[in-house]
Structure formats: C-alpha cells, structure tokens
XYZ file of C-alpha atoms in Angstrom:
562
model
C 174.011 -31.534 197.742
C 177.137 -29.910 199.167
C 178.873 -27.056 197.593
C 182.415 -28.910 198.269
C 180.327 -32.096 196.295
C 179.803 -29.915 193.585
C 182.714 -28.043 193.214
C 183.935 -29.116 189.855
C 187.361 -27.931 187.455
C 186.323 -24.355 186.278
C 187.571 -24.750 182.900
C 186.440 -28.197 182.342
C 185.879 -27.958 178.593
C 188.095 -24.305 177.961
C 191.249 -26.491 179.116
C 191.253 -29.124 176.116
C 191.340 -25.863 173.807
C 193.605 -23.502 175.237
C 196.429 -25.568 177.299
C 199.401 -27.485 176.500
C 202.355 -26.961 173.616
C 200.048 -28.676 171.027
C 197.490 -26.062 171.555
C 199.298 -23.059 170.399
C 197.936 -22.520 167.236
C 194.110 -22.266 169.274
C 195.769 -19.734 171.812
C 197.333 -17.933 168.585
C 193.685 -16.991 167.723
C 192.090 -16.547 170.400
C 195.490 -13.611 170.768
C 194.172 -11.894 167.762
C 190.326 -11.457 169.571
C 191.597 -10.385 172.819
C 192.812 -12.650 175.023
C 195.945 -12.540 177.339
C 198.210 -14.828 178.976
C 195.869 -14.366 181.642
C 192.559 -15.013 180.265
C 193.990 -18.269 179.485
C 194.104 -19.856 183.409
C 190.183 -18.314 183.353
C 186.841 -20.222 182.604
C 185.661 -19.361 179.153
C 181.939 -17.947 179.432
C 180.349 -17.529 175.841
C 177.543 -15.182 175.648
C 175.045 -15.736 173.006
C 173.667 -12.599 171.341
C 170.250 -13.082 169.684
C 170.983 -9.359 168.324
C 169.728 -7.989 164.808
C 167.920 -5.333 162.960
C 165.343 -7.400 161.971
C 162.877 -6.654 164.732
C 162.858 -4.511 167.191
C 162.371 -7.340 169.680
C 166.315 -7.570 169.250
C 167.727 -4.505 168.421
C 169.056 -3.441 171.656
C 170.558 -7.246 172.688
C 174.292 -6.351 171.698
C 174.314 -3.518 174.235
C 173.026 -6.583 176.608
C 175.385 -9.157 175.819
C 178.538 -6.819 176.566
C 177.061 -5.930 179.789
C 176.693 -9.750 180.552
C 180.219 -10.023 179.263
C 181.635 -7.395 181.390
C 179.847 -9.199 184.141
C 181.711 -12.464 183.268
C 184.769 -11.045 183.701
C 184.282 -9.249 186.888
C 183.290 -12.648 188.307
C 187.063 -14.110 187.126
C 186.039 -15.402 183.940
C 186.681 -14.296 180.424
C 183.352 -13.625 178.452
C 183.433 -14.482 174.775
C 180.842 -12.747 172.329
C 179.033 -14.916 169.641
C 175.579 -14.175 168.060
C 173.002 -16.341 166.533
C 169.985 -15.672 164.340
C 166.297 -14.703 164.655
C 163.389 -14.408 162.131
C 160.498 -11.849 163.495
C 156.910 -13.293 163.337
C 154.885 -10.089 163.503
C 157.098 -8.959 160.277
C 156.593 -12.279 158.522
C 153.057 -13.200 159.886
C 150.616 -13.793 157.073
C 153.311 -14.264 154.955
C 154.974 -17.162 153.612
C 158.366 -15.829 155.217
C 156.385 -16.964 158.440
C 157.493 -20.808 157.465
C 160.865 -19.786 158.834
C 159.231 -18.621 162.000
C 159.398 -22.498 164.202
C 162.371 -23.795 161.700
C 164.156 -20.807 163.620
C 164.049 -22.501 167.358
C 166.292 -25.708 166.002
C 168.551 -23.067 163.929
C 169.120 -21.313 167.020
C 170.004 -24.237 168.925
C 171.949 -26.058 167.130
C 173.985 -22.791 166.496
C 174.587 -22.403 170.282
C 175.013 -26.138 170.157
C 177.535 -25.683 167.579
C 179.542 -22.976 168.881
C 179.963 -23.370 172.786
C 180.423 -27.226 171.693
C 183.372 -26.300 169.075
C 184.757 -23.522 170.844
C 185.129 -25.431 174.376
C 183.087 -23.127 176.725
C 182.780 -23.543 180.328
C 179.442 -21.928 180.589
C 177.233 -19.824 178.828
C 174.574 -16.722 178.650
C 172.286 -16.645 176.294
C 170.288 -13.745 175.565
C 167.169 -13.578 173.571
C 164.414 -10.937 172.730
C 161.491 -12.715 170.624
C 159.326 -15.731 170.513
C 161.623 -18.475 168.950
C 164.738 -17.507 170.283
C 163.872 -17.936 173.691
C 163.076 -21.618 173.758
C 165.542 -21.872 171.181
C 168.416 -20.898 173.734
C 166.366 -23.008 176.735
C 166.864 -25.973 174.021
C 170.406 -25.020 173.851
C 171.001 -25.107 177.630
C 169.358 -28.398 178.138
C 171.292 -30.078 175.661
C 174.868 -28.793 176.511
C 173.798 -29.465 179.943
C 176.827 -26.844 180.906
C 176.699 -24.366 183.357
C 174.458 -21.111 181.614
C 171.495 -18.542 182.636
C 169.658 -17.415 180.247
C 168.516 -13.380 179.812
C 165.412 -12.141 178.480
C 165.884 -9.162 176.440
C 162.899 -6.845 177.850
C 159.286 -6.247 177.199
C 158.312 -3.314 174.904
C 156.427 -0.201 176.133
C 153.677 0.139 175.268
C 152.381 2.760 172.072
C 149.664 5.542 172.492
C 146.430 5.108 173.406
C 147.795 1.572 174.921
C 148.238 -0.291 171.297
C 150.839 -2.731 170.708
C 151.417 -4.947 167.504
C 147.986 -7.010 167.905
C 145.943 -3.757 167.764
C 147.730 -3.438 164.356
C 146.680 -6.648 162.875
C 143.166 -6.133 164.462
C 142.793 -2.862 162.622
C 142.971 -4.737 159.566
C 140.059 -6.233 160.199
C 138.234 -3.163 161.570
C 139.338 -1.830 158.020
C 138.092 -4.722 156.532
C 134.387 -3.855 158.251
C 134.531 -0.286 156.898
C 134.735 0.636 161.576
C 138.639 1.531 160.583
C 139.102 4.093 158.078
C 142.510 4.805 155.935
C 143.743 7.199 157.958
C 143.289 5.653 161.983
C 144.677 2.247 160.043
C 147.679 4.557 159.371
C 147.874 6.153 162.794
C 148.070 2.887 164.508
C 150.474 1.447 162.226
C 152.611 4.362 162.775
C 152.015 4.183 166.808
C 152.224 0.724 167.534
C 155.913 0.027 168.487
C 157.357 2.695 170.059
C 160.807 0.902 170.369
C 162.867 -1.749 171.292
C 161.707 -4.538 173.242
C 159.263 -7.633 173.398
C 155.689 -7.858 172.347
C 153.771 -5.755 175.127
C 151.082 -8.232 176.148
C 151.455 -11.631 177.480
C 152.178 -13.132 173.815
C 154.744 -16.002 173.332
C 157.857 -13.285 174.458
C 156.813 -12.815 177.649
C 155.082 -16.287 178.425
C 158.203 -17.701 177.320
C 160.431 -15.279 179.430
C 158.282 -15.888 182.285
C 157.915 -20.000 182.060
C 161.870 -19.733 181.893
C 162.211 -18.151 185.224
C 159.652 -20.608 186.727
C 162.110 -23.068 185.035
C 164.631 -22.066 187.295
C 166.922 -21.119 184.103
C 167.287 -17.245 184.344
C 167.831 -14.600 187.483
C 164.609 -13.726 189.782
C 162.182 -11.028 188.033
C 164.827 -11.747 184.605
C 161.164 -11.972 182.903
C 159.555 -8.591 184.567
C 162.236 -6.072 182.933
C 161.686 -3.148 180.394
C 163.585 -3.840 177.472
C 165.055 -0.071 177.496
C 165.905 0.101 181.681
C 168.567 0.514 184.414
C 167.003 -2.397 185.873
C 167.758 -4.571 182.801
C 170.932 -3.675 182.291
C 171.887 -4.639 185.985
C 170.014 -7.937 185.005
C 172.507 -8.825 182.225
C 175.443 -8.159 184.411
C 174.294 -10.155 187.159
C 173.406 -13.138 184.874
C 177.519 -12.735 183.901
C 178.465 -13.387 187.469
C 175.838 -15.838 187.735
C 177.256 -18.197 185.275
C 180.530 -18.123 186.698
C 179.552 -18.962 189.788
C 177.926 -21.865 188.342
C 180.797 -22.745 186.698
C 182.955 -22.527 189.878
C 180.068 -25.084 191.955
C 179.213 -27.459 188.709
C 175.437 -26.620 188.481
C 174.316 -27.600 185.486
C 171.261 -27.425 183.892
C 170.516 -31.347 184.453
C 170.298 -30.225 188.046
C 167.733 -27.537 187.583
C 165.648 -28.842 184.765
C 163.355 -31.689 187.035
C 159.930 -32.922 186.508
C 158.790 -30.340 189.083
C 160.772 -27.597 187.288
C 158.512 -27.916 184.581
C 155.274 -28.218 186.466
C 156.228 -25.052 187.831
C 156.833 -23.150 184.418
C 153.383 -24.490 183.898
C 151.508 -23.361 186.556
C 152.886 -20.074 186.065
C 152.049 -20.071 182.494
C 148.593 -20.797 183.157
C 148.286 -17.799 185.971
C 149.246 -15.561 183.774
C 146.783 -16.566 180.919
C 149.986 -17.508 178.438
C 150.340 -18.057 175.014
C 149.645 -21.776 173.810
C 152.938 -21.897 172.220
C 153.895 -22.639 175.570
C 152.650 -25.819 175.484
C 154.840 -26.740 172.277
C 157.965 -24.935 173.539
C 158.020 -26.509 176.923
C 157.937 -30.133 175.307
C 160.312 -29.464 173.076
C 162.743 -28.054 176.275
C 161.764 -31.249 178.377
C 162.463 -33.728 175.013
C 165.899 -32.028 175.327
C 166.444 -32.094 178.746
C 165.759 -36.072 178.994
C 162.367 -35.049 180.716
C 159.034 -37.113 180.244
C 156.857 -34.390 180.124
C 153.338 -34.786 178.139
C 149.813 -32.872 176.654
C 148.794 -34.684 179.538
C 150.946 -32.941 182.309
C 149.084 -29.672 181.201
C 145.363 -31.086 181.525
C 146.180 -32.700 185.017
C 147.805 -29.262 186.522
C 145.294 -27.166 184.816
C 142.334 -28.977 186.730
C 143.955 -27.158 189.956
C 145.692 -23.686 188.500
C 143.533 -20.949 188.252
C 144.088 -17.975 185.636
C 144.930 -14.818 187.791
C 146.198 -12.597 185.225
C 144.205 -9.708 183.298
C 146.592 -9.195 180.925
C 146.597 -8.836 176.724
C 145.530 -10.605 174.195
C 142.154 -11.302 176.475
C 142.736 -9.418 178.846
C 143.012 -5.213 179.687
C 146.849 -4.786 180.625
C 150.040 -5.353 179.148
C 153.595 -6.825 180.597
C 154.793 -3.273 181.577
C 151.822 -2.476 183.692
C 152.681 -5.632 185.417
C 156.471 -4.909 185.964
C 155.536 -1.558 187.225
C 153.744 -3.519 190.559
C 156.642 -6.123 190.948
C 156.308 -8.540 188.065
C 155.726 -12.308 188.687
C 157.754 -12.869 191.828
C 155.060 -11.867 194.265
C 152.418 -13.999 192.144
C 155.095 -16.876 192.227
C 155.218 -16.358 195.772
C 151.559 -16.686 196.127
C 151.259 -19.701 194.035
C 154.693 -21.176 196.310
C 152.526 -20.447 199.590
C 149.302 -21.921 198.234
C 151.573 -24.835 197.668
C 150.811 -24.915 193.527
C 154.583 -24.610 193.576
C 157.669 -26.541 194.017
C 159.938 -24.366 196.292
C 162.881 -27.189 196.272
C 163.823 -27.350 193.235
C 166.909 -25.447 192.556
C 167.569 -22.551 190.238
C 170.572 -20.726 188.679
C 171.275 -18.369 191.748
C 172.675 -21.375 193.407
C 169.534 -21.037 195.373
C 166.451 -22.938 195.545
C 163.291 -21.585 194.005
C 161.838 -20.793 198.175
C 165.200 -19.287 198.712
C 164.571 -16.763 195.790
C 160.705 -16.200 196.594
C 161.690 -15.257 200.537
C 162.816 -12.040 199.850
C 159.976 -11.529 196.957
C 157.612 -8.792 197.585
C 153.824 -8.527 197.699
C 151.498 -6.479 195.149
C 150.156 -3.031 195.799
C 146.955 -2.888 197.464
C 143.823 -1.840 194.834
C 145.495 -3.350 191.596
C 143.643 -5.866 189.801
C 146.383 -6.710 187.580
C 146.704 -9.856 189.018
C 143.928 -11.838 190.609
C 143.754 -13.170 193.900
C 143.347 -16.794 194.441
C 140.263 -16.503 195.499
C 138.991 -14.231 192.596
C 140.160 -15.900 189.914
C 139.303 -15.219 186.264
C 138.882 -18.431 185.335
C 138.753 -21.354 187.897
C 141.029 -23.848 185.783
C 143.159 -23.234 183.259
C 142.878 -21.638 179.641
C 144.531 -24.401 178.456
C 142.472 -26.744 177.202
C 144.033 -30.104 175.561
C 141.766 -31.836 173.112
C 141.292 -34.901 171.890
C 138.673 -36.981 169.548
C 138.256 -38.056 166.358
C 139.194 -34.823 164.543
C 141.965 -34.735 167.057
C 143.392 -38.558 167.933
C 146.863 -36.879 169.589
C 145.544 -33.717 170.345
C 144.858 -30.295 170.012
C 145.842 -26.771 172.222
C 142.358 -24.600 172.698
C 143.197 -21.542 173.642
C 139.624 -20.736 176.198
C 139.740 -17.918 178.506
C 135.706 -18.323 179.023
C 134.970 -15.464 177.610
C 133.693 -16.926 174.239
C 132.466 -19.461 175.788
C 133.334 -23.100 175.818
C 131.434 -25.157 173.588
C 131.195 -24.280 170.275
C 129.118 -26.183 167.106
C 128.700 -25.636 163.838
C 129.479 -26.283 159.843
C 133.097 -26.462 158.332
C 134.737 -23.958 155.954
C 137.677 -25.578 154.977
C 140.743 -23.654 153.416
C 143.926 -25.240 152.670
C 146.334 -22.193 153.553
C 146.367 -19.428 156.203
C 146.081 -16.897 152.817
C 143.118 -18.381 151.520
C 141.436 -18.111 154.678
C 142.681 -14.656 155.477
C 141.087 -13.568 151.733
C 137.893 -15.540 153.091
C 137.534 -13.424 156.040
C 138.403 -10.076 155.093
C 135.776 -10.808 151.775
C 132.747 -11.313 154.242
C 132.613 -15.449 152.919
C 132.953 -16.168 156.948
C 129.692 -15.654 158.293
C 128.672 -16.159 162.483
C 128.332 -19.829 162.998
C 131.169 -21.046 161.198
C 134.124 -23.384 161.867
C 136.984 -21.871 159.784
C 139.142 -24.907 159.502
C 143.053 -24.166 158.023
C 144.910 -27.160 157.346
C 148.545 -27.987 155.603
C 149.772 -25.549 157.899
C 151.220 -27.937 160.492
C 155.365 -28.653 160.983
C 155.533 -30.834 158.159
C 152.707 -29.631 155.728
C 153.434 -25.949 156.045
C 156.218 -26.537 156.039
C 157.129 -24.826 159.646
C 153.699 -24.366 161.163
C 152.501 -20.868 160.870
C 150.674 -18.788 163.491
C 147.411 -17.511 162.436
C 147.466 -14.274 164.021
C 146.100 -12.717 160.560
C 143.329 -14.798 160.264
C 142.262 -14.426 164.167
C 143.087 -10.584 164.135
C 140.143 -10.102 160.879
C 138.125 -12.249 162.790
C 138.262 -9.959 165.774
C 138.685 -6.781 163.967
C 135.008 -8.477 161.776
C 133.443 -8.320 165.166
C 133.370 -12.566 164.977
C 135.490 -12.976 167.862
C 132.514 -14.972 169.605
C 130.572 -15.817 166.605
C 133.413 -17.866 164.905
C 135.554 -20.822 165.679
C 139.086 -21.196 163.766
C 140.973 -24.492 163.976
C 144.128 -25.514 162.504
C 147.116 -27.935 162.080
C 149.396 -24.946 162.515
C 149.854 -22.832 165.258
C 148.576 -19.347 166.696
C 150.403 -15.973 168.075
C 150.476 -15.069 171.923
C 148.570 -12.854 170.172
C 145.564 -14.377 168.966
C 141.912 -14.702 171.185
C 138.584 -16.054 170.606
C 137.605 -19.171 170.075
C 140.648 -21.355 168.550
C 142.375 -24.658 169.046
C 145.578 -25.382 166.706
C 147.960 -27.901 167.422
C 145.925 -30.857 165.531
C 147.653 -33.645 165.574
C 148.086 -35.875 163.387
C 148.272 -33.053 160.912
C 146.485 -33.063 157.403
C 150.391 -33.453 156.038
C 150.561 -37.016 156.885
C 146.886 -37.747 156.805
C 145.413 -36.970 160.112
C 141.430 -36.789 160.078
C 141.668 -32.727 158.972
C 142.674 -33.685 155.583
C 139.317 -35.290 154.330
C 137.063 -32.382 156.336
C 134.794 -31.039 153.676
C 132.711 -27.743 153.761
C 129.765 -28.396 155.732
C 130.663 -30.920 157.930
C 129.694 -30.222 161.083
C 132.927 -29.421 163.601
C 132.002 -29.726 167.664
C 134.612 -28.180 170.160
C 133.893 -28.833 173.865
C 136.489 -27.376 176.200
C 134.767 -28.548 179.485
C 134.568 -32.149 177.860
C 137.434 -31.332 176.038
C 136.576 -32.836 173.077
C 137.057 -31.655 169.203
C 134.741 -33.811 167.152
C 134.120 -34.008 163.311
C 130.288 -35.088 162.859
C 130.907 -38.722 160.694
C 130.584 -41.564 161.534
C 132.821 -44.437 162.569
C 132.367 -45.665 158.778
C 132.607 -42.597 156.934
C 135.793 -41.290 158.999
C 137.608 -44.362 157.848
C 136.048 -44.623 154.265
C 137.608 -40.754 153.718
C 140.751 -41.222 155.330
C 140.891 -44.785 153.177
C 140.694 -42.712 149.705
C 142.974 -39.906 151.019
C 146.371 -39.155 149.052
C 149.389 -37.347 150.714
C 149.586 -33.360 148.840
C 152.979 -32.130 148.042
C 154.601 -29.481 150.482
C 155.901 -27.380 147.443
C 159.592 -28.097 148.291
C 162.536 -30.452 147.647
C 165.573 -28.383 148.601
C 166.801 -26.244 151.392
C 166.041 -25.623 154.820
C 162.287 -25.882 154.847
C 162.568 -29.879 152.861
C 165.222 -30.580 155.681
C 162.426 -29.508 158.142
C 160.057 -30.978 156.752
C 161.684 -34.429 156.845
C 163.098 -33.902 159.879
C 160.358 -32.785 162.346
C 158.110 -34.615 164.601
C 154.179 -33.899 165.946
C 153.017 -30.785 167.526
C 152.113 -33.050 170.259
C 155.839 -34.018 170.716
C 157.216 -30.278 170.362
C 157.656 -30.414 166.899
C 161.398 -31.373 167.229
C 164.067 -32.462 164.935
C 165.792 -34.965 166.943
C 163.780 -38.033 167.091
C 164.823 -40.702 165.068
C-alpha cells in the first residue's frame, strides 16, 4: 500500500472534541491543562503512563512518558499525559493480593480503552514496565485499532553476585533445607533489586517486551533497553515521533497485527526460552485484534523453532547481558534469514519487519549468550502444549530438557497455592511426587495465580528434577523444573483436576505431549458424575466481576466473550 493511499485526516478522532462553536466548553478545559490556540489544529497523541511506586518495575515510567511526550510534540502533535494502574507480582506472589495480578491486564485495558476512547485521541503511546501491563496496553492497541507504539520500560540490572528477584524466592527454600542460613537469606533479600527496571531474566517482562517487538508494535531493540539508560530515554522520544507519523500515514494497528505477526512473536518467544505466560498473553492480544490464533499455532511452530537462548530462569544469563551484545535484533535477523520469520509484515516504523532487520547487527564473536542455529539448546521448542484426559483443552509445560521430559508418579493434591507452599517448605513433598494445585485457575482463584513460591521451595528443596507441580493457575517467567499450568477446563467449573485424589497416579509426557490421570474411562466419568462446584469465597467487587466474566486459559483468559 501507498503512502498517498494511506494518508488519512490527522486528527480524525481529536476534531469531534476540540472544533466547532459547540465545542467550547471541551477547548475551555483542555485551556486550563495546557493547551493553546495552536495545539488545537494538532493531532492529539495520549501517552499512557503505567507509572507507580508500587514496584520498582515502574518507578521510573513518568520520567519516560514526558520524554515520549516531548517527542510528540516535536513531531507536530500535542502529547497528552494519562496514567493507568499496575499491581506487582513478585510483591504479591504467594499472597492472596496475587488474585489481582491477571484481573490487572483487563483493568489496564479497558482504562486505556476508556480514556483515549472518551478523550478523542488520534494516537497513542503506551508505556509499561511489568508483566501485566504490557499485554495489557498490546490489548489496548488492538482494540482501539488507532495509530500507537508501545514502549517497554527497561530491564533491571542485575544485583551482586548476579541475583535478581527469583534467587530471592529460591533462598526461601534453601532456608527451608537448613543450605540458607538467616543471615545470607537477609543478604540476598537486601541485594536483589538494585533499582528500577524489569525482572532481570527472561521472565514474563522481558518475554513480553520482546514478543511485542516481534509483533511489530514497538521501535527496533524497544525490548533490549536498560531501564536506567541514555539509550532508553532516546527510545521513548522516538516512539513520540513514531506515533505521529503514524497518525499522519493512517497505520493502524489492524495493519500490523496479521496472522504472521503473531507467528513471529512466537518464534521469537520460543528462541529466547520465554515465559509460558506468553502463550496466554498472546491469545488474549490476537482475541482482541480479530486474530484466529490457537494452543495449536504454538505446537505446530514449535516442531521447527529451536531454543537459542541461555538465559534465566533455566538458563546462566540475564536480559542485560544480552543487551550488552545487541539484544534480539541480530537473533531476529538470524531467524528472518533462516526464513523462521516473516520479513513482510509491517511494523510501527512505517517499515516492514526486513526493512528494520537490514540495518540490524550481528553478535560478537565467542559469546554463547545466544545459540547458533545449529547449536541449539533444545531442538524444538520449550513449549510444550498438552492435552489428555487430565487436560481435555490443554495445558502449557514449561520443558527446557533439562528435567527431562516424561515424568510419572502419585498425586498430592492441595487445593490452594498456600497449602502447597506449607507442604513443601514442611518436607510432606518427597522426590517422586506430582504436587497438583487446583482452584487456582481464572475463575476458581479467582485471577489465576503464579506459583513462583511453590516452584522457588521446590528448587531451593533441591526437587527441581525430582518433583512435578501442575496446576489450574499459572506460573512466573520465573519458575523452572518440571511444571505444566494452564489446565483447562479448570477444577472451578469441573474440569477432570477437581476429583484428583492423593495417590492417583499423574503421567506428563512432553515428547507425546500428553498429561494423563491414571483412571479409567469409567472411573473418570463416575468422579466427575458425583462432583459439586466449591464456592470462590466472593460475591462482590472486582474479583466476583472476574470471576463471572472470564473465559479459559486456553482462550486467554479474557473478559469479552459473551
């Protein structure tokens, strides 16, 4: 398509708000913020600040958005600061705070939603620092479909003696098995985070930040940044311009989010060894971008995308490490020449994805940060989507191989992430055992937990191969071993997890990819016959609104589907 076929009028949506005689009273206020007779005739960008002191994921996103406003109005337009919310899981994890957690991706969108809808933006930035605002703000752009680029806030640096958060919640469990004593455990808690930024290793921040560059949705290397940096800072102020200019030519994100887009954040995903809230975020983008995208999609382009990346939870090196030898744009330009990429589809530079990857450059030689095609660290993907009778519409297995990838042996069944947690760290989990933690899936949590506690005492234990964890609920970037959440149906509305007993024997096959409960045909039926539904534990509120609201995990766990 033509830039003359896409020009389009700049202030499609400002110009209902701002001009004619009936509209004084809206130019009236927008007077008192700031604007002038001038910033009327411009193309109203709002830039949407994920900022708080609630994490230090965020803390340093205000000083972002005003650079990506200042960019806005360098470009001709006039930027508009708004912020929205965000809840911090490595704060609330364990905790039943951490309920909040997934509610806090549809708060976020349908506060951007609300706010560039009521206040008659032309485009957008939107800014975010930690796991659930980032798809949150993807969900945002898809469903506005208006012109907007979306910033990641930066990656953390890492602590001393190369810790992060997850060495934290693993030192729990070291504690736990008498290896950590008081006063390490109080070292590393005091050493972790050293500042602002994202989770250091290749958790749900920086999958997420990278899958949404491979989406096309934010600036090239936008995901390879240092959340305290020159570099970042230029970042936001390009992404300013950016929008503007997609304002000017009409791109919106309709004409960046294809099929292929997504195939590409997958691929990518998988190379780097992401998180398996991937999976759930990039449905619930695609659901909002009118895209059929499936578990399926991620089994058949796993079977030909190899994990290159040796990076954290299971692997050595951490997100800075890998900005420090060019970030993902000279692995996406590997993956674009070995043709696992989609270099036509376009992106918000104006450019196609090829376009951006020509002028990407290569790694150093020696670093073995990132694997070579050839050398990969595991020949398919880590992603492993399960399905059998345990599992009828799937489950996410998290397998990098090196726990293996079969895995048999006799249920302990807990009905909350606490109980288990108090199993655990009490020595009641012994080597061989399934740990299974159910009614913690969207609608029986309510809000789908992550299990990082559980799965950091269970590494800390020394378990990490000798125990398998599954769940209706959800796990951290964070969490490794052997684990598959995801289980849908969930035990909430009476999916086969919900009549597991202690004992039964649970068989997880990731080549086969299978997750099997050991009944038969007769018995599976004659349990699920005499189930009865178990009450959430609320009636009022956000988390009942959830709760009635929300879909499947294998769906994206979305509100929207009536």
């Amino acid at each position: 398509m033509t830039d003359e076929s896409r020009t389009t009028d700049p202030r499609r949506y400002s110009r209902v708000v701002v001009d004619g005689v009936e509209q004084a009273p809206s130019r009236a206020m927008l007077r008192a913020v700031g604007f002038t007779d001038a910033d009327f005739q411009k193309p109203q960008v709002g830039i949407a600040s994920t900022w708080s002191m609630v994490t230090p994921c965020n803390m340093h996103i205000d000083g972002l958005a005003r650079e990506a406003c200042a960019g806005a109005d360098a470009a001709g337009g006039k930027g508009v600061l708004f912020n929205t919310i965000t809840v911090s899981d490595g704060i609330s994890m364990g905790t039943p705070g951490m309920r909040y957690s997934l509610i806090s991706r549809e708060v976020i969108a349908d506060s951007i939603e609300a706010v560039v809808g009521g206040e008659g933006f032309d485009g957008f930035v939107a800014i975010g620092g930690c796991d659930k605002n980032m798809p949150g703000c993807a969900m945002a752009m898809a469903r506005l479909d208006r012109p907007s680029v979306f910033v990641y806030g930066g990656t953390i640096k890492p602590g001393p003696k190369h810790r992060d958060i997850v060495s934290v919640f693993e030192a729990v469990g070291g504690h736990a098995a008498g290896r950590v004593d008081d006063a390490e455990l109080a070292e590393v808690e005091a050493t972790a985070i050293p500042g602002p930024g994202s989770c250091a290793g290749m958790y749900t921040a920086n999958t997420m930040a990278s899958a949404i560059e491979a989406l096309g949705l934010s600036l090239a290397n936008s995901s390879a940044l240092e959340a305290v940096s020159a570099e970042k800072i230029s970042d936001c102020r390009s992404a300013g311009e950016a929008v503007v200019n997609l304002i000017k030519r009409g791109i919106k994100p309709s004409d960046i989010l294809s099929k292929e887009a997504f195939e590409n954040a997958i691929t990518t995903v998988i190379t780097l060894g992401g998180s398996t809230n991937a999976v759930l975020h990039l449905l619930a983008i695609a659901h909002e971008a009118n895209v059929d995208l499936s578990l399926d999609d991620f089994t058949r382009i796993g079977a030909r995308v190899p994990v290159l990346g040796d990076l954290r939870p299971s692997g050595r090196y951490m997100m800075s490490e890998l900005i420090h030898i060019g970030g993902i744009q000279p692995l996406m330009k590997t993956l674009l020449n070995a043709g696992l990429l989609h270099g036509d589809c376009l992106t918000v530079t104006g450019k196609t994805l090829a376009e951006n990857l020509s002028n990407a450059g290569n790694y150093p030689s020696g670093q073995d940060i990132i694997r070579s095609l050839d050398n990969p660290i595991k020949a398919e993907s880590h992603l492993a989507i399960l399905y059998g009778n345990l599992a009828p519409d799937g489950a996410v297995a998290k397998i990098s191989g090196k726990e293996g990838t079969r895995f048999s042996g006799p249920a302990r069944v807990y009905h909350s992430e606490e109980h288990a947690l108090k199993a655990i760290l009490g020595g009641e989990v012994r080597a061989g055992d399934v740990v299974v933690i159910r009614f913690e899936g969207p609608k029986g949590g309510p809000g789908m937990r992550e299990m990082l506690s559980p799965t950091g005492a269970i590494i800390g234990k020394g378990l990490g191969d000798k125990v398998a964890l599954i769940t209706d609920g959800r796990f951290s970037g964070g969490s490794h071993g052997f684990v598959v959440g995801h289980i849908a149906p969930e035990a909430a509305v009476g999916g086969p997890i919900a009549i597991v007993q202690d004992g039964d024997v649970i068989t997880i096959d990731a080549t086969k990819r299978t997750i099997d409960l050991g009944l038969s045909d007769a018995e599976l039926k004659q349990r699920l016959a005499a189930w009865q539904s178990v009450d959430n534990g609320v009636s009022r509120g956000l988390l009942a609104k959830y709760a009635h609201l929300v879909g499947s995990a294998s769906n994206g766990a979305v509100t929207d589907v009536f």
